[in-house]
Amino acid sequence: MADPAHLPALSGPAIAPSSPFTSSSLTLSVSSVIAGIRAHLCAEGWTDAEPLRWAITAVEPGRGLQLEGVALQQAVVLQQAGALRSQR
Amino acid sequence: MSQAPPLPTLLLIPTGIGCAQGGYAGDALPAARLLAAASGCLITHPNVMNAASLYWSDRRIHYVEGWALDRFAAGELALAPRPQQRVGVLLDAGMEPELLLRHRQVIDACRASLGLWIGPILQSEEPLGVSLQLGESGTSWGTIARPAALLRAGERLVEAGATAIAVVARFPDDPDSEALAAYRAGSGVDALAGAEAVISHLLVRHLGIPCAHAPALLPLDPDPDLDPRAAAEELGHTFLPCVLVGLSRAPDLVPLPEAAGAGEAGGIAAVGKGRHAAGRQGWGGPAAAAGHAGAALLQAGQLGAVVAPAGALGGAAVLACAARGMPLIAVDNPCLLHVTAEALGLPAIPARSYAEAAGLVLALREGIDPVALARPLAGKR
């Protein structure tokens, strides 16, 4: 199998890493969570990024919701494997 | 058998979170079959139904990829059951010749022995470059280096006539890893699952047609202590047969704004005629409205219950259903997560097993208040 790390770059979508972040604005609704993820991604420079796959992976008393997921930005796919927390 | 009308029920068992039931190789299939019998209409996703060389085809079960399932639950798209799909197959250019041959022979076998309508078949222009990761919670995630190659190949398949797409991506072999050993022993997380979901989500989002994924891996040495729940993945040379069977009768995905006139609740709605145009631009375009005239559509407003692991209630589909006030049956199915109804403040009906959940679904279908089945009677004055 070819090693993807040594393949020539393609134009178009690509995967990029993203750092974990904390938010204090989420409530328990799909629209709120998506808005929170979008805001986080925007703050990291990924404007107009769209969450592709996400889930609340923990509920921490006093700290809020922890989320993990992957987002897509038009021509760029953005990996968000870290944590997103919000106060509830 | 119940004489009551079917109660469309959503069964969710998220992939890659180590569920004791449904966290392995299609090992939630018995639960899905029972829930299909209890409800008369079950909507679920490939992680529940895919058991590599094993599969179960039941017309009461609707096979819907996870990205589409979230949109269905949110009321953004409807499902249009159909007797067959023409399944295009997208093979990763990163596969070795022998693996490629094995997969082509599965396709031949499914044509010859099952009569499935398969084709066209093509390879991606570049290796997809799958890599695997674990999230902070320990759940599996992953990514691909070349999503453009995936999406371009998908577009070519649709242009060539495919109405559904099976993707086979070359996954990294790691036969000596602790994670794989734990998975085969029945105590670990499916490390492949997160990347699989990303691949199928990307394609469904882009093309608007049913898609599902099978990983391509080199065979493992036999393990005498293999957990039965993981055994289905070691019966053959590929994981493709279940995907081809599942997609062969998967429902079409119909964007709801174009499904004009479709009822929100109650009976089956009928709209447009034909199929919507594939491709991201056609996804929700006017062709969709004209795409299913006279077709019976299944919509989120018709759902009567959602069944999910008690510790994994933090997904988009569950939250959308809960917001609609739909009965949520939370099944004791241990996993890595502890995102419970209590923690989230959601109302839920607890079930100790999928057998109990099936009984609750049947009660709802028959118009019996589940509260009346327990003692002491809750809410007694």
CSV table of N, CA, C and O in Angstrom, one decimal, chain A residues 8-51:
chain,number,residue,atom,x,y,z
A,8,PRO,N,2.0,12.9,-3.8
A,8,PRO,CA,2.0,14.3,-4.2
A,8,PRO,C,0.7,14.9,-3.8
A,8,PRO,O,-0.4,14.3,-3.7
A,9,ALA,N,0.7,16.2,-3.5
A,9,ALA,CA,-0.5,16.9,-3.1
A,9,ALA,C,-1.4,17.1,-4.2
A,9,ALA,O,-1.1,17.2,-5.4
A,10,LEU,N,-2.7,17.0,-3.9
A,10,LEU,CA,-3.8,17.2,-4.9
A,10,LEU,C,-4.4,18.6,-4.6
A,10,LEU,O,-4.4,19.1,-3.5
A,11,SER,N,-5.0,19.1,-5.7
A,11,SER,CA,-5.8,20.3,-5.5
A,11,SER,C,-7.1,19.9,-4.9
A,11,SER,O,-7.5,18.8,-5.0
A,12,GLY,N,-7.8,20.8,-4.2
A,12,GLY,CA,-9.1,20.5,-3.7
A,12,GLY,C,-9.1,20.2,-2.2
A,12,GLY,O,-8.2,20.6,-1.5
A,13,PRO,N,-10.1,19.4,-1.8
A,13,PRO,CA,-10.2,19.2,-0.3
A,13,PRO,C,-8.9,18.5,0.3
A,13,PRO,O,-8.2,17.8,-0.4
A,14,ALA,N,-8.7,18.8,1.5
A,14,ALA,CA,-7.6,18.2,2.3
A,14,ALA,C,-8.0,18.2,3.7
A,14,ALA,O,-8.9,18.8,4.2
A,15,ILE,N,-7.2,17.4,4.5
A,15,ILE,CA,-7.5,17.2,5.9
A,15,ILE,C,-6.5,18.1,6.6
A,15,ILE,O,-5.3,18.1,6.3
A,16,ALA,N,-7.0,18.8,7.6
A,16,ALA,CA,-6.1,19.6,8.4
A,16,ALA,C,-6.4,19.4,9.9
A,16,ALA,O,-7.6,19.2,10.3
A,17,PRO,N,-5.4,19.5,10.8
A,17,PRO,CA,-5.7,19.3,12.2
A,17,PRO,C,-6.2,20.6,12.9
A,17,PRO,O,-6.1,21.7,12.3
A,18,SER,N,-6.9,20.4,14.0
A,18,SER,CA,-7.4,21.6,14.7
A,18,SER,C,-7.2,21.3,16.2
A,18,SER,O,-7.2,20.2,16.6
A,19,SER,N,-7.1,22.4,17.0
A,19,SER,CA,-6.8,22.2,18.4
A,19,SER,C,-8.1,22.2,19.2
A,19,SER,O,-9.1,22.7,18.7
A,20,PRO,N,-8.1,21.6,20.4
A,20,PRO,CA,-9.2,21.6,21.2
A,20,PRO,C,-9.6,23.0,21.6
A,20,PRO,O,-8.8,23.9,21.6
A,21,PHE,N,-10.8,23.3,22.0
A,21,PHE,CA,-11.2,24.6,22.5
A,21,PHE,C,-12.4,24.5,23.5
A,21,PHE,O,-13.0,23.5,23.6
A,22,THR,N,-12.6,25.6,24.2
A,22,THR,CA,-13.7,25.6,25.2
A,22,THR,C,-14.6,26.7,24.8
A,22,THR,O,-14.2,27.8,24.4
A,23,SER,N,-15.9,26.5,25.0
A,23,SER,CA,-16.9,27.5,24.7
A,23,SER,C,-17.9,27.5,25.9
A,23,SER,O,-18.1,26.5,26.6
A,24,SER,N,-18.5,28.6,26.1
A,24,SER,CA,-19.4,28.8,27.2
A,24,SER,C,-20.8,29.1,26.7
A,24,SER,O,-21.7,29.6,27.5
A,25,SER,N,-21.1,28.9,25.4
A,25,SER,CA,-22.4,29.4,24.9
A,25,SER,C,-23.3,28.3,24.4
A,25,SER,O,-24.4,28.6,23.9
A,26,LEU,N,-23.0,27.0,24.6
A,26,LEU,CA,-23.9,26.0,24.0
A,26,LEU,C,-25.0,25.7,24.9
A,26,LEU,O,-24.9,25.6,26.2
A,27,THR,N,-26.2,25.4,24.3
A,27,THR,CA,-27.3,24.8,25.0
A,27,THR,C,-27.6,23.5,24.3
A,27,THR,O,-27.0,23.2,23.3
A,28,LEU,N,-28.5,22.7,24.9
A,28,LEU,CA,-28.8,21.4,24.4
A,28,LEU,C,-29.7,21.3,23.2
A,28,LEU,O,-30.9,20.9,23.3
A,29,SER,N,-29.3,21.8,22.1
A,29,SER,CA,-30.0,21.7,20.9
A,29,SER,C,-29.0,21.5,19.7
A,29,SER,O,-27.9,22.0,19.8
A,30,VAL,N,-29.5,20.9,18.6
A,30,VAL,CA,-28.6,20.7,17.5
A,30,VAL,C,-28.1,22.0,16.9
A,30,VAL,O,-26.9,22.2,16.6
A,31,SER,N,-29.0,22.9,16.8
A,31,SER,CA,-28.6,24.2,16.2
A,31,SER,C,-27.6,24.9,17.1
A,31,SER,O,-26.7,25.6,16.6
A,32,SER,N,-27.8,24.9,18.4
A,32,SER,CA,-26.8,25.5,19.3
A,32,SER,C,-25.4,24.9,19.2
A,32,SER,O,-24.4,25.5,19.2
A,33,VAL,N,-25.5,23.5,19.2
A,33,VAL,CA,-24.2,22.8,19.2
A,33,VAL,C,-23.5,23.1,17.9
A,33,VAL,O,-22.3,23.4,17.8
A,34,ILE,N,-24.2,23.1,16.8
A,34,ILE,CA,-23.6,23.4,15.5
A,34,ILE,C,-23.1,24.8,15.4
A,34,ILE,O,-22.0,25.1,14.9
A,35,ALA,N,-23.8,25.7,16.0
A,35,ALA,CA,-23.4,27.1,16.0
A,35,ALA,C,-22.1,27.3,16.8
A,35,ALA,O,-21.2,28.0,16.5
A,36,GLY,N,-22.0,26.5,17.9
A,36,GLY,CA,-20.8,26.6,18.8
A,36,GLY,C,-19.6,26.0,18.1
A,36,GLY,O,-18.5,26.6,18.1
A,37,ILE,N,-19.8,24.9,17.3
A,37,ILE,CA,-18.7,24.3,16.6
A,37,ILE,C,-18.3,25.3,15.5
A,37,ILE,O,-17.1,25.5,15.3
A,38,ARG,N,-19.2,25.8,14.8
A,38,ARG,CA,-18.9,26.8,13.7
A,38,ARG,C,-18.1,28.0,14.3
A,38,ARG,O,-17.1,28.4,13.7
A,39,ALA,N,-18.5,28.5,15.5
A,39,ALA,CA,-17.8,29.6,16.1
A,39,ALA,C,-16.4,29.3,16.4
A,39,ALA,O,-15.4,30.0,16.2
A,40,HIS,N,-16.2,28.1,17.0
A,40,HIS,CA,-14.9,27.6,17.3
A,40,HIS,C,-14.0,27.5,16.1
A,40,HIS,O,-12.8,28.0,16.1
A,41,LEU,N,-14.6,26.9,15.0
A,41,LEU,CA,-13.8,26.7,13.8
A,41,LEU,C,-13.4,28.1,13.2
A,41,LEU,O,-12.3,28.3,12.7
A,42,CYS,N,-14.4,29.0,13.2
A,42,CYS,CA,-14.1,30.3,12.7
A,42,CYS,C,-13.0,31.0,13.4
A,42,CYS,O,-12.1,31.6,12.8
A,43,ALA,N,-13.0,30.8,14.8
A,43,ALA,CA,-12.0,31.4,15.6
A,43,ALA,C,-10.6,30.8,15.2
A,43,ALA,O,-9.6,31.5,15.4
A,44,GLU,N,-10.6,29.6,14.7
A,44,GLU,CA,-9.3,29.0,14.4
A,44,GLU,C,-8.9,29.3,12.9
A,44,GLU,O,-8.0,28.7,12.4
A,45,GLY,N,-9.7,30.1,12.3
A,45,GLY,CA,-9.4,30.5,10.9
A,45,GLY,C,-10.1,29.7,9.8
A,45,GLY,O,-9.9,29.9,8.6
A,46,TRP,N,-11.0,28.8,10.2
A,46,TRP,CA,-11.8,28.0,9.3
A,46,TRP,C,-13.2,28.6,9.1
A,46,TRP,O,-14.1,28.1,9.6
A,47,THR,N,-13.3,29.7,8.4
A,47,THR,CA,-14.6,30.3,8.2
A,47,THR,C,-15.5,29.5,7.4
A,47,THR,O,-15.0,28.7,6.5
A,48,ASP,N,-16.8,29.5,7.7
A,48,ASP,CA,-17.8,28.7,6.9
A,48,ASP,C,-17.6,27.2,7.0
A,48,ASP,O,-18.1,26.5,6.1
A,49,ALA,N,-16.9,26.8,8.0
A,49,ALA,CA,-16.7,25.3,8.2
A,49,ALA,C,-18.1,24.7,8.6
A,49,ALA,O,-18.8,25.3,9.4
A,50,GLU,N,-18.3,23.5,8.1
A,50,GLU,CA,-19.6,22.8,8.4
A,50,GLU,C,-19.3,21.5,9.2
A,50,GLU,O,-18.5,20.7,8.7
A,51,PRO,N,-19.9,21.4,10.4
A,51,PRO,CA,-19.6,20.1,11.1
A,51,PRO,C,-20.1,18.9,10.2
A,51,PRO,O,-21.2,18.9,9.7
